Coordinates of C-alpha atoms and ligand atoms in Angstrom, one line a residue:
X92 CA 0.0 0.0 0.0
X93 CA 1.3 3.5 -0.6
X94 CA 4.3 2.3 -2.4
X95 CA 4.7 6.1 -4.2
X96 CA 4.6 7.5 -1.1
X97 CA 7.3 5.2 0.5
X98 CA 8.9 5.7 -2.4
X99 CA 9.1 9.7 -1.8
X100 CA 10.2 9.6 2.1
X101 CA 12.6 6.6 1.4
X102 CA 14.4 9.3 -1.8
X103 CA 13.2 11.9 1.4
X104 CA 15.1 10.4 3.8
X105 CA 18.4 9.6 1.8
X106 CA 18.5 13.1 1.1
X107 CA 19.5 13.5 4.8
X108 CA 23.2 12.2 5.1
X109 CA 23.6 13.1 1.4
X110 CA 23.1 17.1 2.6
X111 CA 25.0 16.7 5.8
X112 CA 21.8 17.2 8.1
X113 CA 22.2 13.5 10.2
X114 CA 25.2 11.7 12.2
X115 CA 24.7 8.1 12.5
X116 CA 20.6 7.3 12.4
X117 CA 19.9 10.9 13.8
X118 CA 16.7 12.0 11.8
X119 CA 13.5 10.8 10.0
X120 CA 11.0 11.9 7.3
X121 CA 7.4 11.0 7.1
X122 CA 5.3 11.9 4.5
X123 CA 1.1 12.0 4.5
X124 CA -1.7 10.7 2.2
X125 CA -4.2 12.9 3.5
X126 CA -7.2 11.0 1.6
X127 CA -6.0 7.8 3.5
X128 CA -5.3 9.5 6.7
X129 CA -2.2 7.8 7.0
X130 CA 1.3 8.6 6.9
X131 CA 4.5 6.5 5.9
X132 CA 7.4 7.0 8.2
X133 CA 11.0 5.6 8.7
X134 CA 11.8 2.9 10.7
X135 CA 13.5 3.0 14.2
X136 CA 17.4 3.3 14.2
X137 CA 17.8 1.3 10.8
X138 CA 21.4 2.6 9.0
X139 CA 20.8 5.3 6.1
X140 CA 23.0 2.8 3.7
X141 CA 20.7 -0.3 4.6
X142 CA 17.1 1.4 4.3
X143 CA 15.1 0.5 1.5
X144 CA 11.6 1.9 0.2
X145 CA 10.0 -1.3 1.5
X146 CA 11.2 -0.6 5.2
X147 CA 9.1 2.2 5.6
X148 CA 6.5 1.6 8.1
X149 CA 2.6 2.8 7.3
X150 CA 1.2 4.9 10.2
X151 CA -2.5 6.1 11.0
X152 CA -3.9 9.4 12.7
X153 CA -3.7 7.8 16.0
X154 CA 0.1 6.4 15.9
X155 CA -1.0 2.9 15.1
X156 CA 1.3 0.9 13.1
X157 CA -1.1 -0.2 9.8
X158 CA 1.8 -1.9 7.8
X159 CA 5.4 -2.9 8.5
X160 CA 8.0 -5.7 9.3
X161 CA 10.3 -2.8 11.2
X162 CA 9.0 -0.2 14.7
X163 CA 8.5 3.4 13.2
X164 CA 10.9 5.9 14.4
X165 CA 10.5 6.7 18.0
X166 CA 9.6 10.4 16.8
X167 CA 6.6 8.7 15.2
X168 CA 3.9 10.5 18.7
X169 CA 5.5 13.6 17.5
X170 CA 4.7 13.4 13.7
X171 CA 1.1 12.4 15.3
X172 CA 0.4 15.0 17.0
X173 CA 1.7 17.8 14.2
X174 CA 0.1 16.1 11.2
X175 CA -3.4 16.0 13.4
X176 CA -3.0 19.8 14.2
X177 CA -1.3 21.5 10.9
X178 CA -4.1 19.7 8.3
X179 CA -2.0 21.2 5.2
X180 CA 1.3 20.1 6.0
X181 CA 2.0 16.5 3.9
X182 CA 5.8 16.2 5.0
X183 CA 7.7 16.1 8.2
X184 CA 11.7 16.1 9.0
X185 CA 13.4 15.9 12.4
X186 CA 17.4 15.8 12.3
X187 CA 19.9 16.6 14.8
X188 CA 21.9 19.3 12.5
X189 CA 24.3 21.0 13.9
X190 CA 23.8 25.0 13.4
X191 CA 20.0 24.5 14.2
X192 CA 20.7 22.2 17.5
X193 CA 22.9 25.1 18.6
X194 CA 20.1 27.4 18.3
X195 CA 17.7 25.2 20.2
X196 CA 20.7 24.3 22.8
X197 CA 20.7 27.7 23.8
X198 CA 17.0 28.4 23.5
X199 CA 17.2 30.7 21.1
X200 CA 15.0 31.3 17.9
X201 CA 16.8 31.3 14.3
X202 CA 16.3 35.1 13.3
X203 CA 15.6 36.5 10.0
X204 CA 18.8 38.4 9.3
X205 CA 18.6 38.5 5.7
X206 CA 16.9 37.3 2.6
X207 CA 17.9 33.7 2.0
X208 CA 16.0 33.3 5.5
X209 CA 13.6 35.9 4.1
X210 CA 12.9 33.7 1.1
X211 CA 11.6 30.4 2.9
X212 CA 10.9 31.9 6.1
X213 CA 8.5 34.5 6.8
X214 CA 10.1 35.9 10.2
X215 CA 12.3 34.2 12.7
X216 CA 12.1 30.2 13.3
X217 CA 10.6 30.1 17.0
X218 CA 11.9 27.8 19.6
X219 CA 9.4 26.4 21.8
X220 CA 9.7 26.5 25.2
X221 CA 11.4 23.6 27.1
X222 CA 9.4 20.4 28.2
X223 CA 8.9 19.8 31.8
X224 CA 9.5 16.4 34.2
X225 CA 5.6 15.8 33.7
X226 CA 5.6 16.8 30.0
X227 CA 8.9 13.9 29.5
X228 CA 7.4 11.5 31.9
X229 CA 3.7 11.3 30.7
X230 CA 4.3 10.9 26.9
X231 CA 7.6 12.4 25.6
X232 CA 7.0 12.7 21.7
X233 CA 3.8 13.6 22.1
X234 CA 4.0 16.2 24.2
X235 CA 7.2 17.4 22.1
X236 CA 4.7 17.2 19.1
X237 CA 2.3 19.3 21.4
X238 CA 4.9 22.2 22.3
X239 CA 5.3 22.6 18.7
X240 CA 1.7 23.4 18.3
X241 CA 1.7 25.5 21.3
X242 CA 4.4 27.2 19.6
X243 CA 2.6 28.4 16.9
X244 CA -1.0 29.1 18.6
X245 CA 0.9 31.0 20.7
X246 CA 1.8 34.0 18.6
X247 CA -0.2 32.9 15.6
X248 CA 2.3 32.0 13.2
X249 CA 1.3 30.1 10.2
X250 CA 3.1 26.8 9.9
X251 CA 3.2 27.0 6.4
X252 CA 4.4 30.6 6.6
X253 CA 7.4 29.5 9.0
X254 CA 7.3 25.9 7.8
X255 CA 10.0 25.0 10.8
X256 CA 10.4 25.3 14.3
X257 CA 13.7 24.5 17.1
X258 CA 12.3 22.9 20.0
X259 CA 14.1 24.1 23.1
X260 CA 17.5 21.9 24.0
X261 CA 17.0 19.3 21.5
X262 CA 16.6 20.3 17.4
X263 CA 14.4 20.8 14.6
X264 CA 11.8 20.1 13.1
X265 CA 10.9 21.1 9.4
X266 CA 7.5 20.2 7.2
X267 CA 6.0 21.5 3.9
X268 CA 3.8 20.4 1.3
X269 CA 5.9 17.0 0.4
X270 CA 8.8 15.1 2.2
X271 CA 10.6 16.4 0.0
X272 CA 10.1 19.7 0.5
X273 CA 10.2 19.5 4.6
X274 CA 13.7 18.3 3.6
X275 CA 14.4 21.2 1.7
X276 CA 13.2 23.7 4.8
X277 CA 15.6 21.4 7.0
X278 CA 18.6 22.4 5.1
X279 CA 17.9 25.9 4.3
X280 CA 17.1 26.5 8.3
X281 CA 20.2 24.7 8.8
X282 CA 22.5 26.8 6.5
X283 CA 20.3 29.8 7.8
X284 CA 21.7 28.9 11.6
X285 CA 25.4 28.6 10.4
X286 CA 25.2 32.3 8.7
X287 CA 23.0 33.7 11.7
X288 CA 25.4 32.6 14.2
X289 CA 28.1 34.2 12.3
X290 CA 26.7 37.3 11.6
X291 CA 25.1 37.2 16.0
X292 CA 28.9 37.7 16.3
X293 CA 29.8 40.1 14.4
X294 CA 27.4 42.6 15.6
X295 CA 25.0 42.5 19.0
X296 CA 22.9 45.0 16.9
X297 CA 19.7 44.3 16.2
X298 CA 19.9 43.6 12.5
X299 CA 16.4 41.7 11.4
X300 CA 15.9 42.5 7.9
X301 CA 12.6 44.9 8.0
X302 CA 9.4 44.1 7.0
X303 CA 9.5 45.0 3.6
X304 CA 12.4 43.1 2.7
X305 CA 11.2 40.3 4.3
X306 CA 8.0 40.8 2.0
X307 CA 9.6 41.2 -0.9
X308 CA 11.6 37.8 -0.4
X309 CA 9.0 35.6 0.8
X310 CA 6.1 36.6 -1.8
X311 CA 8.8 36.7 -4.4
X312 CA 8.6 33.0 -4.1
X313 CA 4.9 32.3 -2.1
X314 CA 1.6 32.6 -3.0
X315 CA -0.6 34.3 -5.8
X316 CA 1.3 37.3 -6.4
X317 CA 4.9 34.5 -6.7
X318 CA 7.4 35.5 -9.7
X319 CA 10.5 33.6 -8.9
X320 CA 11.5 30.8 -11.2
X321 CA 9.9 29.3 -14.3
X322 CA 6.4 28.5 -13.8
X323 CA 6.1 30.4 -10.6
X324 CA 4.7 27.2 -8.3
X325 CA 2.3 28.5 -5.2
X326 CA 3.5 25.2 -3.6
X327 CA 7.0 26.7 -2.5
X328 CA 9.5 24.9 -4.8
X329 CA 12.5 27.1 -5.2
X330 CA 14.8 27.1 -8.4
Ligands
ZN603 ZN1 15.7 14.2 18.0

């Protein structure tokens, strides 16, 4: 069942090493069939260079296993909980990438400094805040999937605006319309991380790029009025 779509978060997932965003076994991609209500998802701590599409491991709404010889990854409550409460998103990523686990080590949000953030994020990557003793006792991923969320009700940021998020002393997660293009926001926030902690010490100044710049990136490349690239997609790609 769903063999295109395990297809997709296997190529999804090999993507990882292959841009530098995993160590070892140290991230997963799912991706969602939203008229099946069920997601495909990477298997629990299997090597990059020994995965196949036919190890993915088919997922419902609630986190039951529907098909699969292999566990899901142990992110899978988390994937859960964001697929149930962003209904347009139909890929998540979670790595352990360097620049952005920096950020989140140090609770700090990725800021929009300039316009290759500007151009797939519309304003700074939030951290959420961190989890407490109850939160990681009663039901660890999920409740990391649920600070996520709070996150974003929180300040009412739209998910697909600022498709990425740092939860607070751990890493990120990314999503977007595909699993392919989650992994896509994964390594742009990553590289955005390296260059913001760079330019963070170079100057203590304030320097956010302003609103207008930040406008004129992001809608260069999002939604109706989009005039980047060849064909001028609505769904984000970036050429
Ligand atoms: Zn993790």
């Amino acid at each position: 069942m769903l063999e295109q779509l395990k297809q997709d978060v296997y190529d999804a997932n090999m993507q990882l090493p292959k841009l530098g965003l995993v160590t070892f076994t140290w991230g997963n991609v799912s991706g969602i069939d939203r008229d099946a209500g069920l997601f495909v998802i990477k298997p629990s701590g299997v090597a990059y260079d020994e995965l196949t599409p036919a190890d993915m491991v088919v997922v419902d709404l609630q986190g039951r296993v529907v098909e699969g010889k292999l566990n899901p990854s142990s992110d899978t409550p988390t994937h859960v909980v964001l697929y149930n409460a962003f209904q347009d998103i139909g890929g998540i990523v979670h790595t352990h990438s360097p620049w952005a686990v920096a950020f989140a080590s140090a609770g700090l949000p990725v800021p929009a400094l300039n316009t290759t953030a500007a151009d797939t994020f519309y304003g700074d990557v939030p951290v959420t805040a961190p989890l407490s003793q109850a939160q990681i006792q009663r039901a660890y991923e999920a409740e990391t999937g649920e600070a996520i969320v709070e996150t974003f009700r929180a300040d009412k940021r739209d998910p697909l605006a600022v498709p990425a998020v740092l939860v607070a002393q751990h890493g990120p997660f990314a999503w977007g319309p595909t699993p392919a293009q989650a992994v896509y926001n994964a390594k742009v926030l990553e590289v955005v991380a390296e260059i913001d902690y760079h330019a963070l010490m170079l100057s203590h100044k304030d320097s956010h790029v302003p609103q207008y710049l930040l406008d004129k990136h992001y809608y260069r490349k999002h939604g109706s009025t989009a005039y980047y690239g060849q064909d001028n997609p609505q769904s984000g790609s970036h050429r």
